[in-house]
mmCIF file with all atom_site columns, C-alpha atoms in Angstrom:
data_model
loop_
_atom_site.group_PDB
_atom_site.id
_atom_site.type_symbol
_atom_site.label_atom_id
_atom_site.label_alt_id
_atom_site.label_comp_id
_atom_site.label_asym_id
_atom_site.label_entity_id
_atom_site.label_seq_id
_atom_site.pdbx_PDB_ins_code
_atom_site.Cartn_x
_atom_site.Cartn_y
_atom_site.Cartn_z
_atom_site.occupancy
_atom_site.B_iso_or_equiv
_atom_site.pdbx_formal_charge
_atom_site.auth_seq_id
_atom_site.auth_comp_id
_atom_site.auth_asym_id
_atom_site.auth_atom_id
_atom_site.pdbx_PDB_model_num
ATOM 1  C CA . MET A 1 1  ? 14.887 102.109 71.486 1.00 0.00 ? 114 MET A CA 1
ATOM 2  C CA . VAL A 1 2  ? 14.253 100.041 68.282 1.00 0.00 ? 115 VAL A CA 1
ATOM 3  C CA . SER A 1 3  ? 16.131 97.044  68.217 1.00 0.00 ? 116 SER A CA 1
ATOM 4  C CA . VAL A 1 4  ? 16.798 94.347  65.166 1.00 0.00 ? 117 VAL A CA 1
ATOM 5  C CA . GLU A 1 5  ? 14.590 91.773  66.973 1.00 0.00 ? 118 GLU A CA 1
ATOM 6  C CA . ASP A 1 6  ? 11.756 94.460  67.264 1.00 0.00 ? 119 ASP A CA 1
ATOM 7  C CA . ILE A 1 7  ? 11.543 95.343  63.340 1.00 0.00 ? 120 ILE A CA 1
ATOM 8  C CA . GLU A 1 8  ? 12.054 91.364  62.606 1.00 0.00 ? 121 GLU A CA 1
ATOM 9  C CA . LYS A 1 9  ? 9.123  90.706  64.875 1.00 0.00 ? 122 LYS A CA 1
ATOM 10 C CA . HIS A 1 10 ? 6.745  92.929  63.106 1.00 0.00 ? 123 HIS A CA 1
ATOM 11 C CA . LEU A 1 11 ? 7.916  91.862  59.637 1.00 0.00 ? 124 LEU A CA 1
ATOM 12 C CA . LYS A 1 12 ? 7.355  88.172  60.307 1.00 0.00 ? 125 LYS A CA 1
ATOM 13 C CA . GLU A 1 13 ? 3.678  88.947  61.264 1.00 0.00 ? 126 GLU A CA 1
ATOM 14 C CA . LYS A 1 14 ? 3.187  89.817  57.529 1.00 0.00 ? 127 LYS A CA 1
ATOM 15 C CA . PHE A 1 15 ? 6.020  87.563  55.876 1.00 0.00 ? 128 PHE A CA 1
ATOM 16 C CA . SER A 1 16 ? 5.688  84.488  57.884 1.00 0.00 ? 129 SER A CA 1
ATOM 17 C CA . SER A 1 17 ? 5.991  81.900  54.692 1.00 0.00 ? 130 SER A CA 1
ATOM 18 C CA . GLU A 1 18 ? 8.664  79.615  55.143 1.00 0.00 ? 131 GLU A CA 1
ATOM 19 C CA . ASP A 1 19 ? 10.195 80.743  51.758 1.00 0.00 ? 132 ASP A CA 1
ATOM 20 C CA . ASP A 1 20 ? 10.217 84.520  53.110 1.00 0.00 ? 133 ASP A CA 1
ATOM 21 C CA . LYS A 1 21 ? 13.528 85.975  53.687 1.00 0.00 ? 134 LYS A CA 1
ATOM 22 C CA . ILE A 1 22 ? 14.225 89.011  56.306 1.00 0.00 ? 135 ILE A CA 1
ATOM 23 C CA . LYS A 1 23 ? 17.524 90.379  57.109 1.00 0.00 ? 136 LYS A CA 1
ATOM 24 C CA . VAL A 1 24 ? 17.581 93.456  59.175 1.00 0.00 ? 137 VAL A CA 1
ATOM 25 C CA . ILE A 1 25 ? 20.724 95.310  60.075 1.00 0.00 ? 138 ILE A CA 1
ATOM 26 C CA . ASP A 1 26 ? 21.527 97.904  62.527 1.00 0.00 ? 139 ASP A CA 1
ATOM 27 C CA . GLU A 1 27 ? 23.682 100.451 60.698 1.00 0.00 ? 140 GLU A CA 1
ATOM 28 C CA . SER A 1 28 ? 24.222 102.912 63.584 1.00 0.00 ? 141 SER A CA 1
ATOM 29 C CA . GLY A 1 29 ? 26.555 100.917 65.785 1.00 0.00 ? 142 GLY A CA 1
ATOM 30 C CA . GLY A 1 30 ? 23.945 99.501  68.217 1.00 0.00 ? 143 GLY A CA 1
ATOM 31 C CA . CYS A 1 31 ? 22.022 102.564 69.032 1.00 0.00 ? 144 CYS A CA 1
ATOM 32 C CA . GLY A 1 32 ? 19.058 101.851 66.894 1.00 0.00 ? 145 GLY A CA 1
ATOM 33 C CA . ALA A 1 33 ? 18.947 104.963 65.043 1.00 0.00 ? 146 ALA A CA 1
ATOM 34 C CA . LYS A 1 34 ? 19.702 103.387 61.678 1.00 0.00 ? 147 LYS A CA 1
ATOM 35 C CA . PHE A 1 35 ? 18.516 100.101 59.827 1.00 0.00 ? 148 PHE A CA 1
ATOM 36 C CA . LEU A 1 36 ? 18.746 98.339  56.638 1.00 0.00 ? 149 LEU A CA 1
ATOM 37 C CA . VAL A 1 37 ? 15.795 95.860  55.848 1.00 0.00 ? 150 VAL A CA 1
ATOM 38 C CA . ALA A 1 38 ? 16.021 93.545  53.201 1.00 0.00 ? 151 ALA A CA 1
ATOM 39 C CA . ILE A 1 39 ? 12.952 91.240  52.293 1.00 0.00 ? 152 ILE A CA 1
ATOM 40 C CA . GLY A 1 40 ? 12.436 88.680  49.915 1.00 0.00 ? 153 GLY A CA 1
ATOM 41 C CA . SER A 1 41 ? 8.917  87.580  49.352 1.00 0.00 ? 154 SER A CA 1
ATOM 42 C CA . SER A 1 42 ? 6.702  86.113  46.777 1.00 0.00 ? 155 SER A CA 1
ATOM 43 C CA . GLN A 1 43 ? 4.176  88.464  48.058 1.00 0.00 ? 156 GLN A CA 1
ATOM 44 C CA . PHE A 1 44 ? 6.168  91.166  46.089 1.00 0.00 ? 157 PHE A CA 1
ATOM 45 C CA . ASP A 1 45 ? 5.723  89.403  42.594 1.00 0.00 ? 158 ASP A CA 1
ATOM 46 C CA . GLY A 1 46 ? 3.876  91.672  40.426 1.00 0.00 ? 159 GLY A CA 1
ATOM 47 C CA . VAL A 1 47 ? 3.615  94.448  42.959 1.00 0.00 ? 160 VAL A CA 1
ATOM 48 C CA . SER A 1 48 ? 5.449  97.852  42.216 1.00 0.00 ? 161 SER A CA 1
ATOM 49 C CA . LEU A 1 49 ? 8.331  98.986  44.281 1.00 0.00 ? 162 LEU A CA 1
ATOM 50 C CA . LEU A 1 50 ? 6.270  101.965 45.590 1.00 0.00 ? 163 LEU A CA 1
ATOM 51 C CA . GLU A 1 51 ? 3.597  99.627  46.892 1.00 0.00 ? 164 GLU A CA 1
ATOM 52 C CA . ARG A 1 52 ? 6.121  97.200  48.389 1.00 0.00 ? 165 ARG A CA 1
ATOM 53 C CA . HIS A 1 53 ? 7.534  100.170 50.461 1.00 0.00 ? 166 HIS A CA 1
ATOM 54 C CA . ARG A 1 54 ? 4.342  101.264 51.406 1.00 0.00 ? 167 ARG A CA 1
ATOM 55 C CA . ILE A 1 55 ? 3.411  97.697  52.769 1.00 0.00 ? 168 ILE A CA 1
ATOM 56 C CA . VAL A 1 56 ? 6.540  97.686  54.882 1.00 0.00 ? 169 VAL A CA 1
ATOM 57 C CA . ASN A 1 57 ? 6.237  101.523 55.949 1.00 0.00 ? 170 ASN A CA 1
ATOM 58 C CA . GLU A 1 58 ? 2.830  100.668 57.257 1.00 0.00 ? 171 GLU A CA 1
ATOM 59 C CA . LEU A 1 59 ? 3.884  97.395  58.947 1.00 0.00 ? 172 LEU A CA 1
ATOM 60 C CA . LEU A 1 60 ? 6.775  99.332  60.747 1.00 0.00 ? 173 LEU A CA 1
ATOM 61 C CA . LYS A 1 61 ? 5.180  102.675 61.466 1.00 0.00 ? 174 LYS A CA 1
ATOM 62 C CA . GLU A 1 62 ? 5.546  102.630 65.210 1.00 0.00 ? 175 GLU A CA 1
ATOM 63 C CA . GLU A 1 63 ? 9.214  101.856 64.822 1.00 0.00 ? 176 GLU A CA 1
ATOM 64 C CA . ILE A 1 64 ? 10.008 104.325 61.877 1.00 0.00 ? 177 ILE A CA 1
ATOM 65 C CA . SER A 1 65 ? 8.602  107.119 64.289 1.00 0.00 ? 178 SER A CA 1
ATOM 66 C CA . GLN A 1 66 ? 11.320 106.237 66.659 1.00 0.00 ? 179 GLN A CA 1
ATOM 67 C CA . ILE A 1 67 ? 14.678 105.827 64.377 1.00 0.00 ? 180 ILE A CA 1
ATOM 68 C CA . HIS A 1 68 ? 16.607 108.448 62.309 1.00 0.00 ? 181 HIS A CA 1
ATOM 69 C CA . ALA A 1 69 ? 16.599 106.405 58.905 1.00 0.00 ? 182 ALA A CA 1
ATOM 70 C CA . ILE A 1 70 ? 15.605 103.145 57.484 1.00 0.00 ? 183 ILE A CA 1
ATOM 71 C CA . THR A 1 71 ? 16.701 101.740 53.999 1.00 0.00 ? 184 THR A CA 1
ATOM 72 C CA . LEU A 1 72 ? 14.258 99.191  52.447 1.00 0.00 ? 185 LEU A CA 1
ATOM 73 C CA . LYS A 1 73 ? 15.242 96.400  49.936 1.00 0.00 ? 186 LYS A CA 1
ATOM 74 C CA . THR A 1 74 ? 11.893 94.683  48.965 1.00 0.00 ? 187 THR A CA 1
ATOM 75 C CA . TRP A 1 75 ? 12.565 92.072  46.664 1.00 0.00 ? 188 TRP A CA 1
ATOM 76 C CA . THR A 1 76 ? 10.951 89.036  45.049 1.00 0.00 ? 189 THR A CA 1
ATOM 77 C CA . LEU A 1 77 ? 12.669 85.907  46.094 1.00 0.00 ? 190 LEU A CA 1
ATOM 78 C CA . LYS A 1 78 ? 14.491 85.698  43.069 1.00 0.00 ? 191 LYS A CA 1
ATOM 79 C CA . GLN A 1 79 ? 15.768 89.262  43.325 1.00 0.00 ? 192 GLN A CA 1
ATOM 80 C CA . TYR A 1 80 ? 16.533 88.508  47.022 1.00 0.00 ? 193 TYR A CA 1
ATOM 81 C CA . GLU A 1 81 ? 18.975 85.486  45.953 1.00 0.00 ? 194 GLU A CA 1
ATOM 82 C CA . GLU A 1 82 ? 20.427 87.727  43.140 1.00 0.00 ? 195 GLU A CA 1
ATOM 83 C CA . LYS A 1 83 ? 21.029 90.664  45.368 1.00 0.00 ? 196 LYS A CA 1
ATOM 84 C CA . ILE A 1 84 ? 21.423 89.821  49.140 1.00 0.00 ? 197 ILE A CA 1
ATOM 85 C CA . ASN A 1 85 ? 25.217 89.437  48.846 1.00 0.00 ? 198 ASN A CA 1
ATOM 86 C CA . THR A 1 86 ? 25.519 92.885  47.593 1.00 0.00 ? 199 THR A CA 1
ATOM 87 C CA . LEU A 1 87 ? 24.746 94.636  50.950 1.00 0.00 ? 200 LEU A CA 1
#
């Protein structure tokens, strides 16, 4: 079973800056089948949405193979601050 901590651990390998923001929510009631992942990072500045998702999908390849669904919110830091409270 995949946990919030498993996903956070892999994301922090790539998004390790003190400014990077990571929020992972288990939307499956704790069974680890469906997650929402929100990331805010300056690494996404000037990067297309498709490429942002490719980066995260590659990082979470192992976890994604074990879960039913994942929703990605990949934002710049400015976008993160503007949108995080809408989740």
